[in-house]
């Protein structure tokens, strides 16, 4: 179960609440690759997913294990802090191995693109089976929330360009006004989030282009951690 970032957890991590809403880590101390001494808001979940001792208390061994994982996924900074980005990255790996346990996308005939904002993943289901495995996403940041509900894929533009944000949007599949599922060339685990679109890694967006089409239902639910 996704556990929200609460005021008490933020305080325990030594972070101002306003700052905690936008970052997934304790601010740098100035020492490169230093390990966070405080436990993060997703300490227990991260410990469990990394098969560490689940006690909710940050230890030197915990921090090094988390840091190694963060480096392997290019999560910045790789400081060993159990924040929402690290948790959702680990959850995506768990979801890949447990497709039958995915939930939140109501039954519907035919193909459905399922977008889970709370865990920052999406997949495609057809006739109750996962036909496009879970991939990592980056949804809207605070003040630019990705809209939730039932939608359908509308316009599809292979090589889209955002004139508003001056950014490429490869494999764009619009589902709600100006919000689209599309690929990015940058690090998916960097920054506070998109301007409302559902960002995917370039290769994942390319594969998704072939997995759904115009008219495919899209179900979006939950809320991006930290927003």
mmCIF file of C-alpha atoms in Angstrom:
data_model
loop_
_atom_site.group_PDB
_atom_site.id
_atom_site.type_symbol
_atom_site.label_atom_id
_atom_site.label_comp_id
_atom_site.label_asym_id
_atom_site.label_seq_id
_atom_site.Cartn_x
_atom_site.Cartn_y
_atom_site.Cartn_z
ATOM 1 C CA UNK A 1 0.000 0.000 0.000
ATOM 2 C CA UNK A 2 1.241 3.474 -0.850
ATOM 3 C CA UNK A 3 1.870 5.506 2.298
ATOM 4 C CA UNK A 4 1.663 9.298 1.884
ATOM 5 C CA UNK A 5 4.362 11.685 3.022
ATOM 6 C CA UNK A 6 3.071 12.981 6.350
ATOM 7 C CA UNK A 7 4.186 15.993 8.339
ATOM 8 C CA UNK A 8 5.698 13.773 11.039
ATOM 9 C CA UNK A 9 7.754 11.822 8.510
ATOM 10 C CA UNK A 10 8.947 15.015 6.887
ATOM 11 C CA UNK A 11 9.962 16.417 10.251
ATOM 12 C CA UNK A 12 11.803 13.224 11.101
ATOM 13 C CA UNK A 13 13.760 13.564 7.884
ATOM 14 C CA UNK A 14 14.699 17.128 8.782
ATOM 15 C CA UNK A 15 12.991 18.671 5.733
ATOM 16 C CA UNK A 16 10.768 21.742 5.544
ATOM 17 C CA UNK A 17 7.276 20.626 4.399
ATOM 18 C CA UNK A 18 7.287 23.023 1.431
ATOM 19 C CA UNK A 19 10.527 21.540 0.165
ATOM 20 C CA UNK A 20 9.483 17.935 0.768
ATOM 21 C CA UNK A 21 6.642 18.314 -1.719
ATOM 22 C CA UNK A 22 9.067 18.725 -4.592
ATOM 23 C CA UNK A 23 12.099 16.567 -3.841
ATOM 24 C CA UNK A 24 12.630 12.927 -3.012
ATOM 25 C CA UNK A 25 15.745 13.275 -0.913
ATOM 26 C CA UNK A 26 17.356 15.086 1.977
ATOM 27 C CA UNK A 27 19.200 18.182 0.718
ATOM 28 C CA UNK A 28 22.890 17.676 -0.016
ATOM 29 C CA UNK A 29 25.383 18.335 2.739
ATOM 30 C CA UNK A 30 27.998 19.292 0.171
ATOM 31 C CA UNK A 31 29.783 15.943 0.357
ATOM 32 C CA UNK A 32 29.600 14.042 -2.892
ATOM 33 C CA UNK A 33 27.902 10.639 -2.650
ATOM 34 C CA UNK A 34 27.302 11.150 1.069
ATOM 35 C CA UNK A 35 24.778 8.839 2.701
ATOM 36 C CA UNK A 36 21.587 10.174 4.233
ATOM 37 C CA UNK A 37 21.555 9.483 7.954
ATOM 38 C CA UNK A 38 17.822 9.986 8.356
ATOM 39 C CA UNK A 39 15.260 7.437 7.262
ATOM 40 C CA UNK A 40 13.035 8.470 4.373
ATOM 41 C CA UNK A 41 9.229 8.598 4.203
ATOM 42 C CA UNK A 42 9.244 5.250 2.350
ATOM 43 C CA UNK A 43 11.885 3.593 4.526
ATOM 44 C CA UNK A 44 9.907 0.445 5.336
ATOM 45 C CA UNK A 45 8.668 -0.063 1.781
ATOM 46 C CA UNK A 46 12.152 0.391 0.317
ATOM 47 C CA UNK A 47 13.665 -1.939 2.898
ATOM 48 C CA UNK A 48 11.101 -4.597 2.044
ATOM 49 C CA UNK A 49 11.520 -4.277 -1.711
ATOM 50 C CA UNK A 50 15.320 -4.441 -1.386
ATOM 51 C CA UNK A 51 14.972 -7.408 0.970
ATOM 52 C CA UNK A 52 16.660 -5.606 3.814
ATOM 53 C CA UNK A 53 15.683 -5.880 7.460
ATOM 54 C CA UNK A 54 12.335 -4.073 7.672
ATOM 55 C CA UNK A 55 12.470 -1.898 10.764
ATOM 56 C CA UNK A 56 11.919 1.582 9.348
ATOM 57 C CA UNK A 57 15.244 2.744 10.746
ATOM 58 C CA UNK A 58 18.054 3.923 8.481
ATOM 59 C CA UNK A 59 21.346 2.111 9.075
ATOM 60 C CA UNK A 60 24.692 2.419 7.329
ATOM 61 C CA UNK A 61 24.026 -0.888 5.538
ATOM 62 C CA UNK A 62 20.551 0.294 4.473
ATOM 63 C CA UNK A 63 21.925 3.522 3.077
ATOM 64 C CA UNK A 64 24.635 1.785 1.056
ATOM 65 C CA UNK A 65 22.133 -0.722 -0.377
ATOM 66 C CA UNK A 66 19.684 2.041 -1.303
ATOM 67 C CA UNK A 67 22.495 4.123 -2.755
ATOM 68 C CA UNK A 68 23.667 1.243 -4.955
ATOM 69 C CA UNK A 69 20.154 0.809 -6.289
ATOM 70 C CA UNK A 70 19.772 4.540 -6.942
ATOM 71 C CA UNK A 71 23.003 4.598 -8.930
ATOM 72 C CA UNK A 72 21.877 1.604 -10.996
ATOM 73 C CA UNK A 73 18.688 3.494 -11.947
ATOM 74 C CA UNK A 74 20.374 6.907 -12.383
ATOM 75 C CA UNK A 75 18.273 8.398 -9.583
ATOM 76 C CA UNK A 76 19.820 11.691 -8.529
ATOM 77 C CA UNK A 77 21.090 12.348 -6.029
ATOM 78 C CA UNK A 78 22.138 8.807 -5.124
ATOM 79 C CA UNK A 79 22.278 9.564 -1.413
ATOM 80 C CA UNK A 80 20.595 6.490 0.073
ATOM 81 C CA UNK A 81 17.457 8.363 1.119
ATOM 82 C CA UNK A 82 14.227 6.347 0.795
ATOM 83 C CA UNK A 83 12.131 8.943 -1.012
ATOM 84 C CA UNK A 84 9.180 8.552 -3.395
ATOM 85 C CA UNK A 85 11.249 8.245 -6.590
ATOM 86 C CA UNK A 86 13.302 5.393 -5.176
ATOM 87 C CA UNK A 87 10.172 3.696 -3.859
ATOM 88 C CA UNK A 88 8.234 3.946 -7.121
ATOM 89 C CA UNK A 89 11.244 2.731 -9.129
ATOM 90 C CA UNK A 90 11.440 -0.342 -6.898
ATOM 91 C CA UNK A 91 7.685 -0.825 -7.063
ATOM 92 C CA UNK A 92 7.854 -0.915 -10.851
ATOM 93 C CA UNK A 93 10.358 -3.780 -10.644
ATOM 94 C CA UNK A 94 8.067 -5.602 -8.216
ATOM 95 C CA UNK A 95 5.100 -5.042 -10.538
ATOM 96 C CA UNK A 96 7.000 -6.554 -13.465
ATOM 97 C CA UNK A 97 7.325 -9.789 -11.506
ATOM 98 C CA UNK A 98 3.784 -9.737 -10.096
ATOM 99 C CA UNK A 99 1.491 -8.665 -12.965
ATOM 100 C CA UNK A 100 -1.393 -10.661 -11.521
ATOM 101 C CA UNK A 101 -1.344 -8.529 -8.371
ATOM 102 C CA UNK A 102 -1.687 -5.165 -10.090
ATOM 103 C CA UNK A 103 -4.842 -3.337 -9.080
ATOM 104 C CA UNK A 104 -6.660 -0.048 -9.578
ATOM 105 C CA UNK A 105 -7.691 -0.454 -13.212
ATOM 106 C CA UNK A 106 -11.387 -1.497 -13.293
ATOM 107 C CA UNK A 107 -12.420 -4.355 -15.614
ATOM 108 C CA UNK A 108 -13.367 -3.311 -19.136
ATOM 109 C CA UNK A 109 -13.707 -5.155 -22.419
ATOM 110 C CA UNK A 110 -10.864 -4.786 -24.861
ATOM 111 C CA UNK A 111 -7.589 -3.023 -24.291
ATOM 112 C CA UNK A 112 -7.154 -0.474 -21.544
ATOM 113 C CA UNK A 113 -4.117 1.699 -20.833
ATOM 114 C CA UNK A 114 -3.795 1.749 -17.027
ATOM 115 C CA UNK A 115 -1.959 4.728 -15.475
ATOM 116 C CA UNK A 116 -1.251 4.444 -11.738
ATOM 117 C CA UNK A 117 -0.105 7.872 -10.545
ATOM 118 C CA UNK A 118 0.369 6.734 -6.956
ATOM 119 C CA UNK A 119 3.037 4.230 -7.966
ATOM 120 C CA UNK A 120 4.213 6.098 -11.083
ATOM 121 C CA UNK A 121 3.736 3.169 -13.454
ATOM 122 C CA UNK A 122 1.499 2.266 -16.375
ATOM 123 C CA UNK A 123 0.615 -0.921 -18.203
ATOM 124 C CA UNK A 124 -1.892 -2.180 -20.772
ATOM 125 C CA UNK A 125 -4.475 -4.834 -20.038
ATOM 126 C CA UNK A 126 -6.642 -6.849 -22.418
ATOM 127 C CA UNK A 127 -9.271 -9.404 -21.421
ATOM 128 C CA UNK A 128 -7.956 -9.344 -17.855
ATOM 129 C CA UNK A 129 -4.355 -10.041 -18.863
ATOM 130 C CA UNK A 130 -1.371 -7.701 -18.887
ATOM 131 C CA UNK A 131 -0.291 -7.407 -22.523
ATOM 132 C CA UNK A 132 2.105 -4.477 -22.094
ATOM 133 C CA UNK A 133 4.183 -4.857 -18.900
ATOM 134 C CA UNK A 134 4.476 -2.103 -16.286
ATOM 135 C CA UNK A 135 6.834 0.737 -17.177
ATOM 136 C CA UNK A 136 7.956 3.752 -15.201
ATOM 137 C CA UNK A 137 6.222 7.083 -15.763
ATOM 138 C CA UNK A 138 6.675 10.684 -14.657
ATOM 139 C CA UNK A 139 3.368 12.497 -14.235
ATOM 140 C CA UNK A 140 2.464 16.109 -13.471
ATOM 141 C CA UNK A 141 4.275 18.058 -10.793
ATOM 142 C CA UNK A 142 2.527 20.174 -8.162
ATOM 143 C CA UNK A 143 0.199 22.733 -9.818
ATOM 144 C CA UNK A 144 0.311 20.730 -13.090
ATOM 145 C CA UNK A 145 -1.500 17.575 -12.022
ATOM 146 C CA UNK A 146 -2.214 14.859 -14.548
ATOM 147 C CA UNK A 147 -5.995 14.592 -14.809
ATOM 148 C CA UNK A 148 -7.626 11.449 -13.435
ATOM 149 C CA UNK A 149 -10.592 9.465 -14.724
ATOM 150 C CA UNK A 150 -11.600 7.630 -17.891
ATOM 151 C CA UNK A 151 -10.364 8.938 -21.240
ATOM 152 C CA UNK A 152 -9.639 7.681 -24.740
ATOM 153 C CA UNK A 153 -6.585 8.053 -26.914
ATOM 154 C CA UNK A 154 -7.287 10.840 -29.401
ATOM 155 C CA UNK A 155 -4.632 12.460 -31.546
ATOM 156 C CA UNK A 156 -1.459 10.466 -32.124
ATOM 157 C CA UNK A 157 1.608 12.339 -33.345
ATOM 158 C CA UNK A 158 4.827 10.429 -33.920
ATOM 159 C CA UNK A 159 7.219 13.382 -33.738
ATOM 160 C CA UNK A 160 5.400 16.009 -31.685
ATOM 161 C CA UNK A 161 6.954 19.274 -30.477
ATOM 162 C CA UNK A 162 5.623 21.353 -27.592
ATOM 163 C CA UNK A 163 5.621 24.989 -28.656
ATOM 164 C CA UNK A 164 4.583 26.027 -25.158
ATOM 165 C CA UNK A 165 7.427 24.294 -23.343
ATOM 166 C CA UNK A 166 9.866 24.128 -26.267
ATOM 167 C CA UNK A 167 10.458 20.415 -25.857
ATOM 168 C CA UNK A 168 10.217 17.280 -28.017
ATOM 169 C CA UNK A 169 7.346 14.863 -27.340
ATOM 170 C CA UNK A 170 8.101 11.690 -29.316
ATOM 171 C CA UNK A 171 5.312 9.136 -29.743
ATOM 172 C CA UNK A 172 2.649 11.478 -28.357
ATOM 173 C CA UNK A 173 -0.758 9.932 -27.661
ATOM 174 C CA UNK A 174 -3.186 12.575 -26.398
ATOM 175 C CA UNK A 175 -5.855 11.435 -23.967
ATOM 176 C CA UNK A 176 -7.166 14.587 -22.238
ATOM 177 C CA UNK A 177 -6.922 17.947 -23.978
ATOM 178 C CA UNK A 178 -3.247 18.899 -24.119
ATOM 179 C CA UNK A 179 -2.176 16.044 -21.876
ATOM 180 C CA UNK A 180 -0.503 13.159 -23.650
ATOM 181 C CA UNK A 181 1.433 9.999 -22.967
ATOM 182 C CA UNK A 182 4.790 10.500 -24.653
ATOM 183 C CA UNK A 183 8.467 9.704 -24.518
ATOM 184 C CA UNK A 184 11.284 11.867 -23.193
ATOM 185 C CA UNK A 185 14.983 11.911 -23.950
ATOM 186 C CA UNK A 186 15.964 13.076 -20.466
ATOM 187 C CA UNK A 187 16.348 11.154 -17.209
ATOM 188 C CA UNK A 188 12.854 10.076 -16.157
ATOM 189 C CA UNK A 189 13.915 10.111 -12.500
ATOM 190 C CA UNK A 190 15.098 13.723 -12.529
ATOM 191 C CA UNK A 191 13.033 16.776 -11.710
ATOM 192 C CA UNK A 192 9.745 17.239 -9.845
ATOM 193 C CA UNK A 193 7.507 16.014 -12.674
ATOM 194 C CA UNK A 194 5.937 16.969 -15.983
ATOM 195 C CA UNK A 195 3.541 19.787 -16.864
ATOM 196 C CA UNK A 196 0.663 17.300 -16.830
ATOM 197 C CA UNK A 197 1.685 14.796 -19.476
ATOM 198 C CA UNK A 198 2.560 11.194 -18.698
ATOM 199 C CA UNK A 199 6.257 10.886 -19.522
ATOM 200 C CA UNK A 200 7.815 7.553 -20.488
ATOM 201 C CA UNK A 201 11.341 6.555 -21.397
ATOM 202 C CA UNK A 202 11.818 6.872 -25.151
ATOM 203 C CA UNK A 203 11.989 3.120 -25.796
ATOM 204 C CA UNK A 204 8.929 2.448 -23.637
ATOM 205 C CA UNK A 205 6.954 5.123 -25.502
ATOM 206 C CA UNK A 206 7.995 3.585 -28.814
ATOM 207 C CA UNK A 207 6.749 0.153 -27.725
ATOM 208 C CA UNK A 208 3.522 1.623 -26.341
ATOM 209 C CA UNK A 209 2.867 3.279 -29.725
ATOM 210 C CA UNK A 210 2.309 -0.201 -31.159
ATOM 211 C CA UNK A 211 0.396 -1.522 -28.139
ATOM 212 C CA UNK A 212 -2.507 0.966 -28.160
ATOM 213 C CA UNK A 213 -4.251 3.018 -30.820
ATOM 214 C CA UNK A 214 -6.689 5.872 -31.361
ATOM 215 C CA UNK A 215 -9.816 5.167 -29.312
ATOM 216 C CA UNK A 216 -8.133 2.934 -26.733
ATOM 217 C CA UNK A 217 -9.573 3.657 -23.255
ATOM 218 C CA UNK A 218 -7.152 5.203 -20.756
ATOM 219 C CA UNK A 219 -7.803 4.998 -17.022
ATOM 220 C CA UNK A 220 -5.784 7.333 -14.783
ATOM 221 C CA UNK A 221 -6.056 7.236 -10.990
ATOM 222 C CA UNK A 222 -4.217 8.099 -7.809
ATOM 223 C CA UNK A 223 -1.915 10.974 -7.011
ATOM 224 C CA UNK A 224 1.779 11.494 -7.658
ATOM 225 C CA UNK A 225 3.735 11.093 -4.393
ATOM 226 C CA UNK A 226 4.952 14.418 -3.057
ATOM 227 C CA UNK A 227 2.311 16.555 -4.813
#
